[in-house]
């Protein structure tokens, strides 16, 4: 790690952490919570490594007060969590389940009492199973159900929440969930999954309107982004990288920010666009947002492969250290990505929050009980500097929220990838702040002291 002092961030900069409901809460059958697609998917043999499930996860549903105490020790100013739709509407429609909303109400109040601003995400992948049974995000109706749910959540909480995030990483839902089937709901529709993109976008637009009608102050949306690097300088690989860039970085963001889809011809979509688009949809989708949430983990390297069912194939990136997941560690990719968004959208780019960035490390407590996760410290240090570089170059970034507060259920990888600043022993649920927790706390503290 470099000895050069960390650059100064603006005094108003938000430092935070992020989590999501299914990954930490557990308590899947309590207080009237309904089933989500992830409960179902976890029961599918072979879907999740070692047959792990989110049934108990990090037991945050019962240990939330202890977790908030840890957050206040950390000194963060914002906490991005997600609201579990199946807790609020067990069937995905109809009146609110009061007990479900009570949980987030208590959480919100306790966060505020601890000086931490709540930043909820409404959909971090846990679609109520009854809605999936009616078509899930392949069905237009789901967008309307999402708006109803957003309205119910906001009626209860909007008076205390400055910024709401509608969707988390819709590109991952479309690709992993509906095209490739490696995430819930496990569909393998390949390019036929594209309507899920439009229906999530519509859901975002309708939910944004419902949130504002219920008094929400700010609305944002979060996606996962990766700079697209051609594997070689041959033209076919450049075209592959271009196609990936369109799918991963522009399929959602162009409609939100520009009110139009990018050219999807590489994906078999003609000039008239997706059949599921109706008149007026793009106006709903492109209603102005207050911020864009950017999740960054690594770049992607693409090659053309004639035998691939997609117009690109992902290739390994050599020459960089990797995380425990095997993801290349490329901090400069964050600077590159933010500059790309800045150039691409110009005045149409709202203020950006880095709503996720972090790494998995094989960390376990040592003989003295401490967890010395130096690789994570190096990762965070380098990415925060890379973020500062982008801001110096003119990108308006207002906050950085690391993934994740604590070790959690990493989807198809079960409990094998530890992303937390806090170690969780999943057998005892004991929390142990790692060395990175102390590093992040000291970094935030130094920024605050410098601000005076
Ligand atoms: O754990 C996930 C999170 O749910 C969404 N973004 C990426 C993280 C790490 O894979």
Short mmCIF file of C-alpha atoms and ligand atoms in Angstrom, two decimals:
data_model
loop_
_atom_site.label_atom_id
_atom_site.label_comp_id
_atom_site.label_asym_id
_atom_site.label_seq_id
_atom_site.Cartn_x
_atom_site.Cartn_y
_atom_site.Cartn_z
CA UNK A 1 0.00 0.00 0.00
CA UNK A 2 1.29 3.40 -0.90
CA UNK A 3 2.58 5.71 1.85
CA UNK A 4 1.33 8.74 -0.06
CA UNK A 5 -1.40 10.42 2.02
CA UNK A 6 -4.98 9.77 0.96
CA UNK A 7 -6.32 12.70 -1.10
CA UNK A 8 -8.85 14.99 0.58
CA UNK A 9 -12.46 14.43 -0.38
CA UNK A 10 -15.08 17.19 -0.18
CA UNK A 11 -16.35 17.86 3.36
CA UNK A 12 -19.85 16.81 2.36
CA UNK A 13 -18.68 13.51 0.83
CA UNK A 14 -20.68 10.47 2.00
CA UNK A 15 -18.74 7.49 3.33
CA UNK A 16 -20.73 4.34 3.82
CA UNK A 17 -21.21 0.61 3.56
CA UNK A 18 -23.73 -1.52 1.69
CA UNK A 19 -25.60 -4.79 2.23
CA UNK A 20 -28.75 -6.44 0.91
CA UNK A 21 -31.69 -8.10 2.62
CA UNK A 22 -31.44 -11.69 1.41
CA UNK A 23 -27.69 -11.71 1.90
CA UNK A 24 -27.76 -10.77 5.59
CA UNK A 25 -31.20 -10.93 7.18
CA UNK A 26 -32.05 -14.63 7.54
CA UNK A 27 -35.41 -15.09 9.34
CA UNK A 28 -37.01 -16.05 6.06
CA UNK A 29 -40.23 -17.31 7.62
CA UNK A 30 -40.72 -14.67 10.32
CA UNK A 31 -43.32 -11.96 10.82
CA UNK A 32 -45.29 -12.91 7.74
CA UNK A 33 -42.46 -12.74 5.17
CA UNK A 34 -43.43 -14.49 1.96
CA UNK A 35 -41.15 -16.59 -0.23
CA UNK A 36 -38.80 -14.99 -2.70
CA UNK A 37 -37.29 -16.44 -5.84
CA UNK A 38 -34.06 -16.89 -3.92
CA UNK A 39 -35.72 -19.14 -1.31
CA UNK A 40 -36.94 -21.29 -4.17
CA UNK A 41 -33.67 -21.20 -6.11
CA UNK A 42 -31.64 -22.22 -3.05
CA UNK A 43 -33.69 -25.42 -2.83
CA UNK A 44 -32.75 -26.41 -6.38
CA UNK A 45 -30.09 -29.14 -6.17
CA UNK A 46 -26.71 -27.88 -7.36
CA UNK A 47 -27.81 -24.25 -7.73
CA UNK A 48 -25.78 -22.95 -4.78
CA UNK A 49 -22.33 -24.06 -3.78
CA UNK A 50 -22.51 -26.63 -0.99
CA UNK A 51 -26.29 -26.30 -0.87
CA UNK A 52 -26.03 -23.11 1.20
CA UNK A 53 -29.15 -20.95 1.61
CA UNK A 54 -30.02 -17.52 2.96
CA UNK A 55 -32.29 -19.05 5.60
CA UNK A 56 -30.14 -17.73 8.45
CA UNK A 57 -27.56 -15.66 6.53
CA UNK A 58 -25.92 -13.27 9.03
CA UNK A 59 -29.04 -13.23 11.22
CA UNK A 60 -29.23 -9.48 10.85
CA UNK A 61 -33.02 -9.59 11.31
CA UNK A 62 -32.36 -10.38 14.97
CA UNK A 63 -28.96 -8.71 15.40
CA UNK A 64 -29.69 -5.40 13.70
CA UNK A 65 -29.04 -3.35 16.82
CA UNK A 66 -25.61 -4.90 17.31
CA UNK A 67 -24.92 -4.25 13.62
CA UNK A 68 -25.94 -0.61 13.91
CA UNK A 69 -23.61 -0.25 16.91
CA UNK A 70 -20.81 -1.55 14.70
CA UNK A 71 -21.76 0.97 12.02
CA UNK A 72 -21.63 3.85 14.46
CA UNK A 73 -18.19 2.63 15.64
CA UNK A 74 -17.13 2.65 12.02
CA UNK A 75 -18.14 6.29 11.74
CA UNK A 76 -19.96 5.98 8.42
CA UNK A 77 -22.42 8.62 7.36
CA UNK A 78 -24.68 6.37 5.22
CA UNK A 79 -25.85 2.79 5.17
CA UNK A 80 -27.20 1.26 1.98
CA UNK A 81 -29.41 -1.72 2.78
CA UNK A 82 -32.27 -3.29 0.86
CA UNK A 83 -35.88 -3.73 1.80
CA UNK A 84 -37.15 -7.27 1.25
CA UNK A 85 -40.20 -6.98 -0.98
CA UNK A 86 -41.57 -10.33 0.36
CA UNK A 87 -41.55 -8.90 3.90
CA UNK A 88 -43.61 -5.91 2.80
CA UNK A 89 -45.93 -7.76 0.41
CA UNK A 90 -45.67 -11.51 1.04
CA UNK A 91 -47.52 -12.26 -2.22
CA UNK A 92 -45.99 -9.38 -4.15
CA UNK A 93 -49.28 -7.53 -4.26
CA UNK A 94 -51.99 -6.24 -1.99
CA UNK A 95 -51.80 -4.40 1.31
CA UNK A 96 -48.62 -4.02 3.29
CA UNK A 97 -47.63 -6.55 5.90
CA UNK A 98 -47.27 -4.20 8.85
CA UNK A 99 -44.73 -6.38 10.70
CA UNK A 100 -42.46 -6.38 7.65
CA UNK A 101 -42.45 -2.60 7.38
CA UNK A 102 -42.02 -2.29 11.16
CA UNK A 103 -38.60 -3.87 10.86
CA UNK A 104 -37.37 -1.23 8.38
CA UNK A 105 -39.04 1.50 10.39
CA UNK A 106 -37.11 0.49 13.51
CA UNK A 107 -33.92 0.14 11.50
CA UNK A 108 -34.38 3.60 9.97
CA UNK A 109 -34.97 5.26 13.35
CA UNK A 110 -32.03 3.52 14.99
CA UNK A 111 -29.71 4.45 12.11
CA UNK A 112 -30.74 8.08 12.31
CA UNK A 113 -30.29 8.06 16.08
CA UNK A 114 -26.74 6.79 15.47
CA UNK A 115 -26.02 9.56 12.97
CA UNK A 116 -26.17 7.22 9.95
CA UNK A 117 -28.31 8.16 6.95
CA UNK A 118 -30.42 5.25 5.69
CA UNK A 119 -30.15 4.62 1.93
CA UNK A 120 -32.61 1.85 1.05
CA UNK A 121 -32.72 -0.13 -2.17
CA UNK A 122 -36.17 -1.43 -3.01
CA UNK A 123 -35.19 -4.38 -5.15
CA UNK A 124 -31.98 -6.28 -4.58
CA UNK A 125 -33.10 -9.43 -6.40
CA UNK A 126 -35.56 -11.02 -3.93
CA UNK A 127 -38.68 -10.97 -6.09
CA UNK A 128 -41.73 -12.47 -4.34
CA UNK A 129 -42.14 -16.00 -5.69
CA UNK A 130 -45.88 -15.57 -6.45
CA UNK A 131 -44.92 -12.81 -8.92
CA UNK A 132 -42.36 -15.06 -10.55
CA UNK A 133 -45.07 -17.67 -10.89
CA UNK A 134 -46.95 -15.11 -12.97
CA UNK A 135 -43.96 -14.44 -15.24
CA UNK A 136 -41.63 -12.42 -13.00
CA UNK A 137 -39.77 -9.66 -14.84
CA UNK A 138 -40.79 -11.21 -18.17
CA UNK A 139 -44.28 -9.90 -17.36
CA UNK A 140 -45.14 -6.22 -17.73
CA UNK A 141 -47.46 -6.47 -14.73
CA UNK A 142 -44.46 -6.93 -12.43
CA UNK A 143 -43.41 -3.33 -13.16
CA UNK A 144 -46.79 -2.12 -11.87
CA UNK A 145 -46.58 -4.37 -8.80
CA UNK A 146 -43.11 -2.94 -8.10
CA UNK A 147 -44.50 0.59 -8.15
CA UNK A 148 -47.26 -0.37 -5.70
CA UNK A 149 -44.70 -1.85 -3.35
CA UNK A 150 -42.46 1.24 -3.68
CA UNK A 151 -45.43 3.42 -2.75
CA UNK A 152 -46.16 1.34 0.37
CA UNK A 153 -42.56 1.51 1.52
CA UNK A 154 -42.37 5.26 0.92
CA UNK A 155 -45.66 6.02 2.66
CA UNK A 156 -44.09 4.54 5.77
CA UNK A 157 -40.50 5.77 5.51
CA UNK A 158 -40.19 8.69 3.09
CA UNK A 159 -40.25 11.29 5.84
CA UNK A 160 -36.82 10.05 7.01
CA UNK A 161 -35.07 8.92 3.83
CA UNK A 162 -33.19 11.42 1.63
CA UNK A 163 -32.31 9.06 -1.22
CA UNK A 164 -34.08 5.92 -2.43
CA UNK A 165 -32.55 3.44 -4.84
CA UNK A 166 -35.13 1.60 -6.93
CA UNK A 167 -33.23 -1.32 -8.48
CA UNK A 168 -29.90 -2.93 -7.79
CA UNK A 169 -27.93 -4.17 -10.81
CA UNK A 170 -30.81 -4.95 -13.18
CA UNK A 171 -28.21 -6.12 -15.73
CA UNK A 172 -27.34 -9.00 -13.40
CA UNK A 173 -31.00 -9.93 -12.99
CA UNK A 174 -31.45 -10.02 -16.76
CA UNK A 175 -28.23 -11.89 -17.57
CA UNK A 176 -27.61 -14.17 -14.60
CA UNK A 177 -31.23 -14.64 -13.54
CA UNK A 178 -33.15 -14.88 -16.82
CA UNK A 179 -30.62 -15.44 -19.62
CA UNK A 180 -28.03 -17.79 -18.12
CA UNK A 181 -29.89 -19.25 -15.13
CA UNK A 182 -27.02 -19.06 -12.65
CA UNK A 183 -29.05 -16.83 -10.31
CA UNK A 184 -32.71 -16.96 -9.31
CA UNK A 185 -35.12 -17.53 -10.92
CA UNK A 186 -32.79 -19.80 -12.90
CA UNK A 187 -34.22 -19.21 -16.37
CA UNK A 188 -32.04 -19.91 -19.41
CA UNK A 189 -33.77 -17.72 -21.98
CA UNK A 190 -30.57 -16.29 -23.47
CA UNK A 191 -31.48 -13.33 -25.72
CA UNK A 192 -35.18 -13.96 -25.16
CA UNK A 193 -34.57 -12.56 -21.66
CA UNK A 194 -34.33 -8.99 -23.02
CA UNK A 195 -37.93 -8.06 -22.06
CA UNK A 196 -36.83 -8.37 -18.41
CA UNK A 197 -34.61 -5.36 -19.04
CA UNK A 198 -37.49 -3.28 -20.34
CA UNK A 199 -39.84 -4.34 -17.54
CA UNK A 200 -37.27 -3.55 -14.87
CA UNK A 201 -36.71 -0.16 -16.49
CA UNK A 202 -40.43 0.46 -16.56
CA UNK A 203 -40.66 -0.73 -12.95
CA UNK A 204 -37.98 1.81 -12.04
CA UNK A 205 -39.85 4.63 -13.77
CA UNK A 206 -43.21 3.76 -12.26
CA UNK A 207 -41.65 3.24 -8.83
CA UNK A 208 -39.84 6.59 -9.06
CA UNK A 209 -43.19 8.29 -9.66
CA UNK A 210 -44.81 6.36 -6.78
CA UNK A 211 -41.94 7.27 -4.47
CA UNK A 212 -42.22 10.95 -5.31
CA UNK A 213 -46.00 10.87 -4.93
CA UNK A 214 -45.48 9.48 -1.42
CA UNK A 215 -43.05 12.29 -0.56
CA UNK A 216 -39.66 10.76 -1.36
CA UNK A 217 -36.99 13.45 -1.50
CA UNK A 218 -34.56 11.77 -3.87
CA UNK A 219 -34.59 8.83 -6.24
CA UNK A 220 -31.66 6.95 -7.73
CA UNK A 221 -30.95 3.73 -9.51
CA UNK A 222 -27.91 1.47 -9.25
CA UNK A 223 -26.28 -0.70 -11.87
CA UNK A 224 -23.12 -2.71 -12.23
CA UNK A 225 -20.62 -1.27 -14.72
CA UNK A 226 -17.37 -2.54 -16.22
CA UNK A 227 -15.04 -0.92 -18.75
CA UNK A 228 -15.09 -3.23 -21.80
CA UNK A 229 -11.61 -4.09 -23.04
CA UNK A 230 -11.10 -5.84 -26.41
CA UNK A 231 -8.96 -8.97 -25.96
CA UNK A 232 -6.76 -8.02 -28.95
CA UNK A 233 -6.59 -5.17 -31.42
CA UNK A 234 -8.31 -7.15 -34.17
CA UNK A 235 -11.53 -5.61 -35.40
CA UNK A 236 -13.73 -8.55 -34.37
CA UNK A 237 -12.63 -8.23 -30.75
CA UNK A 238 -13.29 -4.48 -30.82
CA UNK A 239 -16.80 -5.29 -32.04
CA UNK A 240 -17.18 -7.86 -29.24
CA UNK A 241 -16.13 -5.27 -26.66
CA UNK A 242 -18.55 -2.76 -28.20
CA UNK A 243 -21.41 -5.28 -27.95
CA UNK A 244 -20.59 -6.02 -24.32
CA UNK A 245 -20.42 -2.31 -23.54
CA UNK A 246 -23.89 -1.88 -25.02
CA UNK A 247 -25.36 -4.73 -23.03
CA UNK A 248 -23.60 -4.19 -19.72
CA UNK A 249 -23.11 -0.44 -19.57
CA UNK A 250 -25.77 1.08 -21.82
CA UNK A 251 -28.85 -1.17 -22.06
CA UNK A 252 -30.23 0.35 -18.86
CA UNK A 253 -28.40 3.61 -18.58
CA UNK A 254 -29.19 5.06 -22.03
CA UNK A 255 -32.96 4.72 -21.48
CA UNK A 256 -32.73 6.26 -17.94
CA UNK A 257 -30.54 9.14 -18.85
CA UNK A 258 -31.19 9.70 -22.55
CA UNK A 259 -34.70 8.33 -22.98
CA UNK A 260 -33.72 5.92 -25.76
CA UNK A 261 -32.27 2.45 -26.15
CA UNK A 262 -28.80 1.95 -27.62
CA UNK A 263 -28.50 0.08 -30.92
CA UNK A 264 -29.29 -3.52 -29.96
CA UNK A 265 -28.80 -4.99 -33.43
CA UNK A 266 -25.88 -7.12 -32.21
CA UNK A 267 -28.48 -8.85 -30.03
CA UNK A 268 -30.94 -9.52 -32.81
CA UNK A 269 -33.17 -6.54 -32.03
CA UNK A 270 -34.34 -4.67 -35.13
CA UNK A 271 -34.76 -0.91 -35.64
CA UNK A 272 -38.24 -0.96 -34.14
CA UNK A 273 -36.79 -2.06 -30.82
CA UNK A 274 -38.05 -4.64 -28.36
CA UNK A 275 -41.62 -5.78 -29.03
CA UNK A 276 -42.61 -5.22 -25.40
CA UNK A 277 -42.04 -1.41 -25.54
CA UNK A 278 -45.28 0.57 -25.56
CA UNK A 279 -45.90 4.21 -26.37
CA UNK A 280 -45.03 6.41 -23.41
CA UNK A 281 -42.78 3.87 -21.66
CA UNK A 282 -39.56 5.72 -22.39
CA UNK A 283 -40.93 8.97 -20.96
CA UNK A 284 -41.78 7.15 -17.73
CA UNK A 285 -38.37 5.47 -17.62
CA UNK A 286 -36.42 8.66 -18.30
CA UNK A 287 -38.03 10.87 -15.66
CA UNK A 288 -35.07 12.68 -14.07
CA UNK A 289 -33.30 10.96 -11.19
CA UNK A 290 -31.27 12.61 -8.45
CA UNK A 291 -28.29 10.29 -8.58
CA UNK A 292 -26.79 7.33 -10.38
CA UNK A 293 -25.50 4.44 -8.27
CA UNK A 294 -22.40 2.81 -9.73
CA UNK A 295 -21.22 -0.62 -8.60
CA UNK A 296 -17.69 -1.34 -9.77
CA UNK A 297 -15.67 -4.50 -9.26
CA UNK A 298 -13.48 -5.02 -12.34
CA UNK A 299 -13.18 -4.44 -16.10
CA UNK A 300 -14.25 -7.09 -18.61
CA UNK A 301 -12.08 -8.40 -21.48
CA UNK A 302 -13.95 -9.51 -24.58
CA UNK A 303 -13.23 -11.54 -27.65
CA UNK A 304 -15.27 -12.56 -30.67
CA UNK A 305 -15.96 -16.28 -30.83
CA UNK A 306 -17.84 -17.64 -33.84
CA UNK A 307 -19.24 -20.52 -31.75
CA UNK A 308 -20.55 -18.27 -28.95
CA UNK A 309 -24.33 -17.72 -28.71
CA UNK A 310 -23.58 -14.09 -27.76
CA UNK A 311 -21.71 -11.46 -29.82
CA UNK A 312 -18.86 -11.60 -27.29
CA UNK A 313 -17.10 -13.94 -24.98
CA UNK A 314 -15.54 -13.00 -21.67
CA UNK A 315 -11.83 -13.71 -21.48
CA UNK A 316 -9.54 -13.81 -18.44
CA UNK A 317 -7.59 -10.65 -17.67
CA UNK A 318 -3.94 -11.48 -17.01
CA UNK A 319 -1.30 -9.38 -15.32
CA UNK A 320 -3.25 -8.15 -12.31
CA UNK A 321 -3.62 -9.55 -8.80
CA UNK A 322 -6.99 -11.23 -8.23
CA UNK A 323 -9.50 -11.43 -5.39
CA UNK A 324 -10.51 -14.72 -3.75
CA UNK A 325 -13.27 -14.86 -6.37
CA UNK A 326 -10.57 -14.64 -9.07
CA UNK A 327 -11.69 -11.16 -10.16
CA UNK A 328 -8.83 -8.98 -11.42
CA UNK A 329 -8.00 -6.03 -9.19
CA UNK A 330 -7.85 -2.98 -11.47
CA UNK A 331 -8.37 0.25 -9.52
CA UNK A 332 -7.66 2.37 -12.60
CA UNK A 333 -10.71 0.71 -14.15
CA UNK A 334 -12.84 2.74 -11.76
CA UNK A 335 -11.30 6.00 -12.98
CA UNK A 336 -11.73 4.82 -16.57
CA UNK A 337 -15.34 3.85 -15.98
CA UNK A 338 -16.31 7.12 -14.31
CA UNK A 339 -14.60 9.14 -17.02
CA UNK A 340 -16.45 7.09 -19.64
CA UNK A 341 -19.82 7.77 -17.99
CA UNK A 342 -18.93 11.45 -17.70
CA UNK A 343 -17.97 11.69 -21.36
CA UNK A 344 -20.85 9.58 -22.59
CA UNK A 345 -23.66 11.32 -20.73
CA UNK A 346 -22.23 14.79 -20.13
CA UNK A 347 -24.83 17.10 -18.65
CA UNK A 348 -27.30 14.21 -18.48
CA UNK A 349 -25.20 12.37 -15.90
CA UNK A 350 -26.61 13.08 -12.44
CA UNK A 351 -24.35 13.06 -9.37
CA UNK A 352 -22.81 9.64 -8.89
CA UNK A 353 -22.58 7.50 -5.78
CA UNK A 354 -20.30 4.47 -5.76
CA UNK A 355 -22.93 2.23 -4.22
CA UNK A 356 -20.72 -0.88 -4.18
CA UNK A 357 -17.02 -1.60 -4.44
CA UNK A 358 -15.07 -4.19 -2.53
CA UNK A 359 -13.45 -7.60 -2.73
CA UNK A 360 -13.69 -11.11 -1.41
CA UNK A 361 -10.73 -12.34 0.61
CA UNK A 362 -10.16 -15.78 2.16
CA UNK A 363 -10.06 -14.32 5.61
CA UNK A 364 -10.38 -16.28 8.81
CA UNK A 365 -9.52 -15.27 12.37
CA UNK A 366 -5.89 -15.97 13.33
CA UNK A 367 -4.85 -17.67 16.58
CA UNK A 368 -5.35 -14.39 18.47
CA UNK A 369 -8.89 -14.04 17.09
CA UNK A 370 -8.14 -11.06 14.85
CA UNK A 371 -8.69 -11.02 11.09
CA UNK A 372 -5.81 -9.34 9.31
CA UNK A 373 -7.26 -8.73 5.83
CA UNK A 374 -4.44 -6.70 4.32
CA UNK A 375 -5.50 -7.53 0.73
CA UNK A 376 -8.85 -5.80 1.35
CA UNK A 377 -7.12 -2.75 2.80
CA UNK A 378 -4.91 -2.53 -0.28
CA UNK A 379 -7.96 -2.94 -2.51
CA UNK A 380 -9.98 -0.22 -0.79
CA UNK A 381 -7.05 2.15 -0.55
CA UNK A 382 -6.29 1.84 -4.27
CA UNK A 383 -9.92 2.17 -5.36
CA UNK A 384 -10.59 5.20 -3.22
CA UNK A 385 -7.52 6.87 -4.74
CA UNK A 386 -8.75 5.92 -8.22
CA UNK A 387 -12.08 7.49 -7.35
CA UNK A 388 -10.32 10.66 -6.29
CA UNK A 389 -8.55 10.74 -9.66
CA UNK A 390 -11.90 10.63 -11.45
CA UNK A 391 -13.24 13.43 -9.27
CA UNK A 392 -10.16 15.52 -9.97
CA UNK A 393 -10.86 14.95 -13.67
CA UNK A 394 -14.30 16.46 -13.17
CA UNK A 395 -16.71 13.60 -12.38
CA UNK A 396 -19.29 14.64 -9.78
CA UNK A 397 -19.14 11.81 -7.24
CA UNK A 398 -20.89 12.39 -3.94
CA UNK A 399 -20.27 9.21 -2.00
CA UNK A 400 -18.52 5.87 -1.69
CA UNK A 401 -20.19 2.89 -0.05
CA UNK A 402 -18.09 -0.21 0.23
CA UNK A 403 -19.40 -3.72 -0.28
CA UNK A 404 -19.87 -4.95 2.32
CA UNK A 405 -20.47 -4.16 5.99
CA UNK A 406 -20.13 -7.82 6.88
CA UNK A 407 -19.59 -11.25 5.38
CA UNK A 408 -22.81 -12.53 3.85
CA UNK A 409 -24.55 -14.94 1.52
CA UNK A 410 -22.82 -14.44 -1.83
CA UNK A 411 -25.60 -15.82 -4.03
CA UNK A 412 -24.55 -18.89 -6.09
CA UNK A 413 -21.27 -18.97 -4.16
CA UNK A 414 -23.08 -19.42 -0.84
CA UNK A 415 -20.87 -18.48 2.09
CA UNK A 416 -17.61 -19.06 0.21
CA UNK A 417 -16.81 -15.46 -0.68
CA UNK A 418 -16.24 -13.10 2.22
CA UNK A 419 -16.70 -9.44 1.26
CA UNK A 420 -17.16 -7.92 4.73
CA UNK A 421 -15.31 -5.39 6.81
CA UNK A 422 -16.69 -7.53 9.64
CA UNK A 423 -16.05 -11.26 9.81
CA UNK A 424 -19.11 -13.36 10.54
CA UNK A 425 -18.78 -16.84 11.98
CA UNK A 426 -21.90 -18.32 10.39
CA UNK A 427 -22.07 -21.15 12.97
CA UNK A 428 -22.20 -18.82 15.99
CA UNK A 429 -23.07 -15.51 14.26
CA UNK A 430 -20.20 -13.89 16.12
CA UNK A 431 -19.08 -10.62 14.53
CA UNK A 432 -15.37 -9.74 14.46
CA UNK A 433 -14.34 -6.44 12.88
CA UNK A 434 -11.43 -7.11 10.52
CA UNK A 435 -8.29 -4.98 10.12
CA UNK A 436 -10.02 -3.31 7.16
CA UNK A 437 -12.77 -2.11 9.49
CA UNK A 438 -10.16 -0.21 11.53
CA UNK A 439 -8.49 1.08 8.35
CA UNK A 440 -11.78 2.38 6.91
CA UNK A 441 -12.76 3.94 10.25
CA UNK A 442 -9.41 5.73 10.51
CA UNK A 443 -9.60 6.91 6.90
CA UNK A 444 -13.09 8.36 7.42
CA UNK A 445 -11.97 9.91 10.68
CA UNK A 446 -8.95 11.51 9.01
CA UNK A 447 -11.18 12.96 6.27
CA UNK A 448 -13.48 14.42 8.92
CA UNK A 449 -10.63 15.86 10.97
CA UNK A 450 -9.19 17.46 7.86
CA UNK A 451 -12.60 18.99 7.20
CA UNK A 452 -12.37 20.51 10.69
O1 LIG B 1 -22.82 -9.55 -3.39
C1 LIG B 1 -23.02 -8.88 -4.60
C2 LIG B 1 -24.14 -7.88 -4.49
O2 LIG B 1 -25.32 -8.48 -4.07
C3 LIG B 1 -24.39 -7.22 -5.82
N1 LIG B 1 -23.17 -6.69 -6.39
C4 LIG B 1 -22.02 -7.55 -6.40
C5 LIG B 1 -21.77 -8.14 -5.04
C6 LIG B 1 -20.54 -9.06 -5.06
O3 LIG B 1 -20.71 -10.09 -5.97
#
